Short mmCIF file of C-alpha atoms and ligand atoms in Angstrom, two decimals:
data_model
loop_
_atom_site.label_atom_id
_atom_site.label_comp_id
_atom_site.label_asym_id
_atom_site.label_seq_id
_atom_site.Cartn_x
_atom_site.Cartn_y
_atom_site.Cartn_z
CA MET A 92 28.02 24.01 22.05
CA HIS A 93 26.69 20.43 22.43
CA GLU A 94 24.13 21.56 25.00
CA PHE A 95 22.93 24.37 22.68
CA LYS A 96 22.59 22.03 19.73
CA ARG A 97 20.75 19.38 21.79
CA LEU A 98 18.35 22.01 23.12
CA LEU A 99 17.61 23.23 19.60
CA ARG A 100 17.14 19.77 18.16
CA ASP A 101 14.87 18.65 21.02
CA ALA A 102 12.75 21.82 20.84
CA ALA A 103 12.41 21.54 17.06
CA GLY A 104 11.51 17.85 17.45
CA ALA A 105 8.79 18.73 19.99
CA LEU A 106 7.17 20.84 17.27
CA GLY A 107 7.56 18.11 14.65
CA LEU A 108 10.46 19.82 12.86
CA SER A 109 13.76 18.06 12.30
CA LEU A 110 17.16 19.79 12.25
CA THR A 111 20.32 18.11 10.93
CA GLU A 112 23.71 18.32 12.65
CA ALA A 113 24.92 20.75 9.94
CA MET A 114 21.91 23.04 10.55
CA CYS A 115 22.52 23.01 14.32
CA GLU A 116 26.15 23.99 13.74
CA ARG A 117 25.02 26.94 11.64
CA PHE A 118 22.58 27.99 14.36
CA PHE A 119 25.40 27.88 16.91
CA LEU A 120 27.66 30.05 14.74
CA TYR A 121 24.77 32.50 14.21
CA TYR A 122 24.25 32.58 18.01
CA ARG A 123 27.97 33.35 18.62
CA LEU A 124 27.99 36.16 16.04
CA LEU A 125 24.76 37.62 17.45
CA ILE A 126 26.27 37.80 20.94
CA GLU A 127 29.60 39.17 19.63
CA TRP A 128 27.98 41.97 17.56
CA ASN A 129 25.45 42.69 20.29
CA GLU A 130 28.28 44.07 22.44
CA LYS A 131 28.76 46.90 19.93
CA PHE A 132 25.29 47.28 18.42
CA ASN A 133 21.97 46.80 20.12
CA LEU A 134 20.62 43.79 18.20
CA THR A 135 18.73 41.80 20.83
CA SER A 136 17.76 41.95 24.48
CA LEU A 137 17.87 38.14 24.66
CA VAL A 138 21.40 36.82 25.14
CA GLU A 139 21.09 33.63 27.23
CA PRO A 140 21.65 30.56 25.02
CA ARG A 141 18.28 29.05 25.98
CA ASP A 142 16.43 32.30 25.27
CA VAL A 143 18.05 32.80 21.88
CA ALA A 144 17.53 29.13 20.95
CA ILE A 145 13.83 29.08 21.89
CA LYS A 146 12.54 32.66 21.62
CA HIS A 147 14.47 33.64 18.49
CA PHE A 148 15.47 30.50 16.56
CA ILE A 149 12.64 28.07 17.34
CA ASP A 150 10.06 30.87 17.43
CA SER A 151 11.14 31.86 13.90
CA LEU A 152 10.80 28.27 12.66
CA THR A 153 7.19 27.99 13.87
CA CYS A 154 6.03 29.72 10.68
CA LEU A 155 6.85 26.47 8.83
CA LEU A 156 4.07 24.80 10.85
CA VAL A 157 1.32 26.87 9.26
CA HIS A 158 2.58 26.86 5.66
CA SER A 159 5.40 24.97 3.96
CA PRO A 160 6.75 26.87 0.92
CA ALA A 161 7.44 24.90 -2.26
CA TYR A 162 11.05 23.93 -3.12
CA GLY A 163 13.01 27.00 -4.32
CA ALA A 164 10.20 29.45 -3.47
CA ARG A 165 10.96 33.19 -3.19
CA VAL A 166 10.53 34.46 0.36
CA VAL A 167 10.78 38.00 1.79
CA ASP A 168 11.21 38.84 5.49
CA ILE A 169 10.04 42.40 6.20
CA GLY A 170 11.74 44.29 9.07
CA THR A 171 14.03 41.37 9.80
CA GLY A 172 16.18 43.19 12.42
CA ALA A 173 18.93 40.75 13.43
CA GLY A 174 17.48 38.20 10.99
CA PHE A 175 14.20 36.99 12.52
CA PRO A 176 12.36 35.00 11.32
CA GLY A 177 14.16 34.90 7.92
CA LEU A 178 17.62 33.62 8.79
CA PRO A 179 16.53 30.64 10.93
CA VAL A 180 14.06 29.64 8.21
CA LYS A 181 16.83 29.93 5.61
CA ILE A 182 19.10 27.71 7.74
CA ALA A 183 16.34 25.07 7.97
CA ARG A 184 15.30 25.43 4.29
CA GLY A 185 18.46 26.17 2.27
CA ASP A 186 16.55 25.76 -1.02
CA LEU A 187 14.49 28.94 -0.47
CA HIS A 188 15.50 32.17 -2.23
CA PHE A 189 15.43 34.79 0.48
CA THR A 190 15.27 38.58 0.54
CA LEU A 191 15.73 40.12 3.99
CA ILE A 192 14.45 43.70 4.24
CA GLU A 193 15.64 45.99 7.00
CA SER A 194 15.78 49.79 7.18
CA THR A 195 18.66 50.09 9.72
CA GLY A 196 22.09 49.96 8.07
CA LYS A 197 24.01 48.51 11.03
CA LYS A 198 21.58 45.57 11.22
CA VAL A 199 22.05 44.92 7.51
CA ALA A 200 25.85 45.01 8.06
CA PHE A 201 25.41 42.32 10.72
CA LEU A 202 23.21 40.22 8.41
CA ARG A 203 25.79 40.54 5.61
CA HIS A 204 28.48 39.29 7.98
CA VAL A 205 26.37 36.31 9.14
CA ALA A 206 25.31 35.39 5.60
CA GLY A 207 29.00 35.42 4.56
CA ALA A 208 30.14 33.41 7.60
CA LEU A 209 27.44 30.79 7.01
CA GLY A 210 28.21 30.68 3.26
CA MET A 211 24.58 31.27 2.34
CA ALA A 212 23.50 31.05 -1.29
CA TYR A 213 20.28 32.63 -2.64
CA MET A 214 20.39 35.38 -0.03
CA ASP A 215 19.56 38.97 -0.96
CA LEU A 216 19.87 41.73 1.67
CA ALA A 217 17.94 44.92 1.01
CA CYS A 218 18.53 47.97 3.17
CA GLY A 219 15.50 50.26 3.02
CA ARG A 220 11.86 50.77 3.90
CA ALA A 221 9.31 48.17 2.84
CA GLU A 222 7.09 50.96 1.47
CA VAL A 223 9.85 52.00 -0.96
CA LEU A 224 11.21 48.57 -1.91
CA ALA A 225 7.70 47.26 -2.69
CA ARG A 226 7.63 49.72 -5.62
CA HIS A 227 10.79 48.31 -7.26
CA ASP A 228 10.12 46.02 -10.25
CA ARG A 229 12.56 43.53 -8.78
CA TYR A 230 10.42 43.07 -5.70
CA ARG A 231 6.83 44.01 -6.49
CA ALA A 232 4.40 41.08 -6.85
CA SER A 233 7.34 38.69 -7.09
CA PHE A 234 7.37 36.63 -3.86
CA ASP A 235 5.63 33.36 -3.01
CA LEU A 236 5.81 34.05 0.72
CA ALA A 237 6.24 37.09 2.98
CA LEU A 238 7.11 36.89 6.69
CA ALA A 239 7.17 39.47 9.48
CA ARG A 240 7.65 39.32 13.25
CA ALA A 241 7.39 42.20 15.74
CA VAL A 242 7.29 44.96 13.12
CA ALA A 243 3.84 46.62 13.25
CA PRO A 244 0.14 45.99 13.98
CA LEU A 245 -1.56 43.71 11.44
CA PRO A 246 -3.38 46.38 9.35
CA VAL A 247 -0.01 48.14 8.84
CA LEU A 248 1.83 44.90 8.12
CA LEU A 249 -0.71 44.00 5.43
CA GLU A 250 0.09 47.20 3.56
CA TYR A 251 3.82 46.39 3.76
CA ALA A 252 3.47 42.72 2.79
CA LEU A 253 0.72 42.22 0.20
CA PRO A 254 2.32 44.38 -2.55
CA PHE A 255 5.36 42.04 -2.47
CA LEU A 256 3.29 38.90 -3.15
CA LYS A 257 2.44 37.17 -6.40
CA MET A 258 -1.21 36.21 -6.85
CA GLY A 259 -1.79 33.09 -4.75
CA GLY A 260 1.22 33.95 -2.55
CA HIS A 261 1.04 33.82 1.24
CA PHE A 262 1.88 36.13 4.13
CA ILE A 263 2.60 34.83 7.63
CA ALA A 264 2.51 37.33 10.53
CA LEU A 265 4.22 35.86 13.60
CA LYS A 266 2.24 37.34 16.48
CA GLY A 267 1.38 36.93 20.15
CA PRO A 268 -2.10 36.44 21.70
CA ALA A 269 -2.88 40.19 21.37
CA VAL A 270 -3.37 39.71 17.63
CA GLN A 271 -6.97 38.76 18.43
CA GLU A 272 -7.59 42.48 18.88
CA GLU A 273 -5.81 43.38 15.62
CA LEU A 274 -7.83 40.94 13.49
CA PRO A 275 -11.19 42.77 13.45
CA ALA A 276 -9.33 45.99 12.59
CA SER A 277 -7.69 44.27 9.60
CA SER A 278 -10.74 43.47 7.48
CA ASN A 279 -10.70 46.75 5.55
CA ALA A 280 -6.96 46.40 4.78
CA LEU A 281 -7.54 42.81 3.57
CA ASN A 282 -10.35 43.94 1.26
CA VAL A 283 -8.49 46.92 -0.16
CA LEU A 284 -5.15 45.16 -0.64
CA GLY A 285 -6.46 41.84 -2.02
CA GLY A 286 -5.85 39.50 0.93
CA ASN A 287 -7.88 36.69 2.44
CA LEU A 288 -7.42 35.41 6.01
CA LYS A 289 -6.92 31.63 5.81
CA VAL A 290 -6.14 30.58 9.38
CA VAL A 291 -4.83 31.70 12.76
CA LYS A 292 -2.81 28.87 14.31
CA THR A 293 -1.96 28.82 18.01
CA ILE A 294 1.43 27.41 19.02
CA PHE A 295 3.04 27.03 22.44
CA LEU A 296 6.82 27.31 22.40
CA PRO A 297 8.62 24.27 23.83
CA LEU A 298 10.20 24.75 27.31
CA THR A 299 8.86 28.27 27.91
CA GLY A 300 5.20 27.54 27.04
CA ASP A 301 4.86 31.04 25.53
CA GLU A 302 1.78 31.35 23.34
CA ARG A 303 2.19 32.40 19.71
CA LYS A 304 -0.35 33.09 16.97
CA LEU A 305 0.56 32.51 13.33
CA VAL A 306 -1.70 34.47 11.00
CA LEU A 307 -1.79 33.04 7.46
CA ILE A 308 -3.09 35.25 4.68
CA GLU A 309 -3.40 34.46 0.96
CA LYS A 310 -3.23 37.06 -1.79
CA THR A 311 -6.39 36.51 -3.81
CA GLU A 312 -6.63 39.79 -5.78
CA PRO A 313 -3.95 42.12 -7.22
CA THR A 314 -2.94 44.97 -4.89
CA PRO A 315 -3.86 48.37 -6.38
CA GLU A 316 -0.84 50.38 -7.62
CA LYS A 317 -1.29 53.16 -5.07
CA PHE A 318 -0.26 50.82 -2.23
CA PRO A 319 1.87 50.91 -0.21
CA ARG A 320 1.54 54.60 0.50
CA ARG A 321 4.59 56.76 1.26
CA PRO A 322 6.95 55.71 4.13
CA GLY A 323 5.35 56.29 7.49
CA ILE A 324 1.79 56.76 6.19
CA PRO A 325 0.66 53.11 6.70
CA GLN A 326 1.77 53.41 10.34
CA ARG A 327 0.21 56.83 10.93
CA ARG A 328 -3.03 56.19 9.03
CA PRO A 329 -3.68 52.42 8.92
CA LEU A 330 -6.23 51.36 6.32
N1 SAM B 514 11.72 40.97 12.97
C1 SAM B 514 12.79 41.11 13.95
C2 SAM B 514 12.51 40.28 15.19
O1 SAM B 514 11.42 39.72 15.30
O2 SAM B 514 13.41 40.18 16.05
C3 SAM B 514 13.02 42.58 14.31
C4 SAM B 514 11.93 43.20 15.11
S1 SAM B 514 12.26 44.90 15.46
C5 SAM B 514 11.20 45.22 16.81
C6 SAM B 514 11.49 45.73 14.06
C7 SAM B 514 12.45 45.91 12.91
O3 SAM B 514 11.72 46.29 11.76
C8 SAM B 514 13.47 47.00 13.18
O4 SAM B 514 14.76 46.48 12.94
C9 SAM B 514 13.11 48.10 12.21
O5 SAM B 514 14.26 48.79 11.73
C10 SAM B 514 12.42 47.32 11.09
N2 SAM B 514 11.37 48.08 10.38
C11 SAM B 514 10.29 48.69 10.93
N3 SAM B 514 9.52 49.26 9.97
C12 SAM B 514 10.13 48.98 8.78
C13 SAM B 514 9.82 49.29 7.42
N4 SAM B 514 8.73 50.00 7.11
N5 SAM B 514 10.65 48.85 6.44
C14 SAM B 514 11.76 48.13 6.77
N6 SAM B 514 12.11 47.80 8.04
C15 SAM B 514 11.31 48.22 9.04
#
């Protein structure tokens, strides 16, 4: 446990992020639950403490390096899976009001268990497709920040994410180096959906040196009502 917490704190420190002892304890409990549930459900292929600490937890936190949401901001994580990047960000920024969206019921059951075990406040878990939930009044155009990691190519992700954002809200896609090829293909989606590419920030993960690209997009125009299209259409026919 001490080794895990030291690793996390040192890696966060190398990126200029600081984690308290209480946050590190929550990360360790999350790690234990992830490994325990992973024996029954397929939640992650990474199980070694160092891999989970760096490639899941620290990787998730990198989004805070490209944009720091205001105190109490509303944040949605689309296709969160076992909670990435949303849950690590929520551990580091307890003030944020989070909605985690995931279409697979067993993953949502896991997230409910973790959120309960960690005693998380301001945590909403929504089981369903982004294309459907983005049409609910409760969610549409109501978030300051949207996040997504490893869910879909950028043009598809834009159709999932931009309808959730308020005007002036931001979307961060946590990507690898291959996003360079997705960017030119995203200009039509940005135009149609009301987004503006602000920056692509390159990060190297501590210890592993893995390269990451954080794509920051601002919503500058309202998204037309007809988006997102029906479930599966954004993926099959990207804008
Ligand atoms: N974001 C997590 C991560 O980085 O570890 C999970 C990545 S996993 C490869 C993609 C997840 O997105 C899956 O759990 C899948 O069920 C979910 N997903 C894919 N498309 C979705 C959609 N349209 N709406 C909601 N969830 C979706």
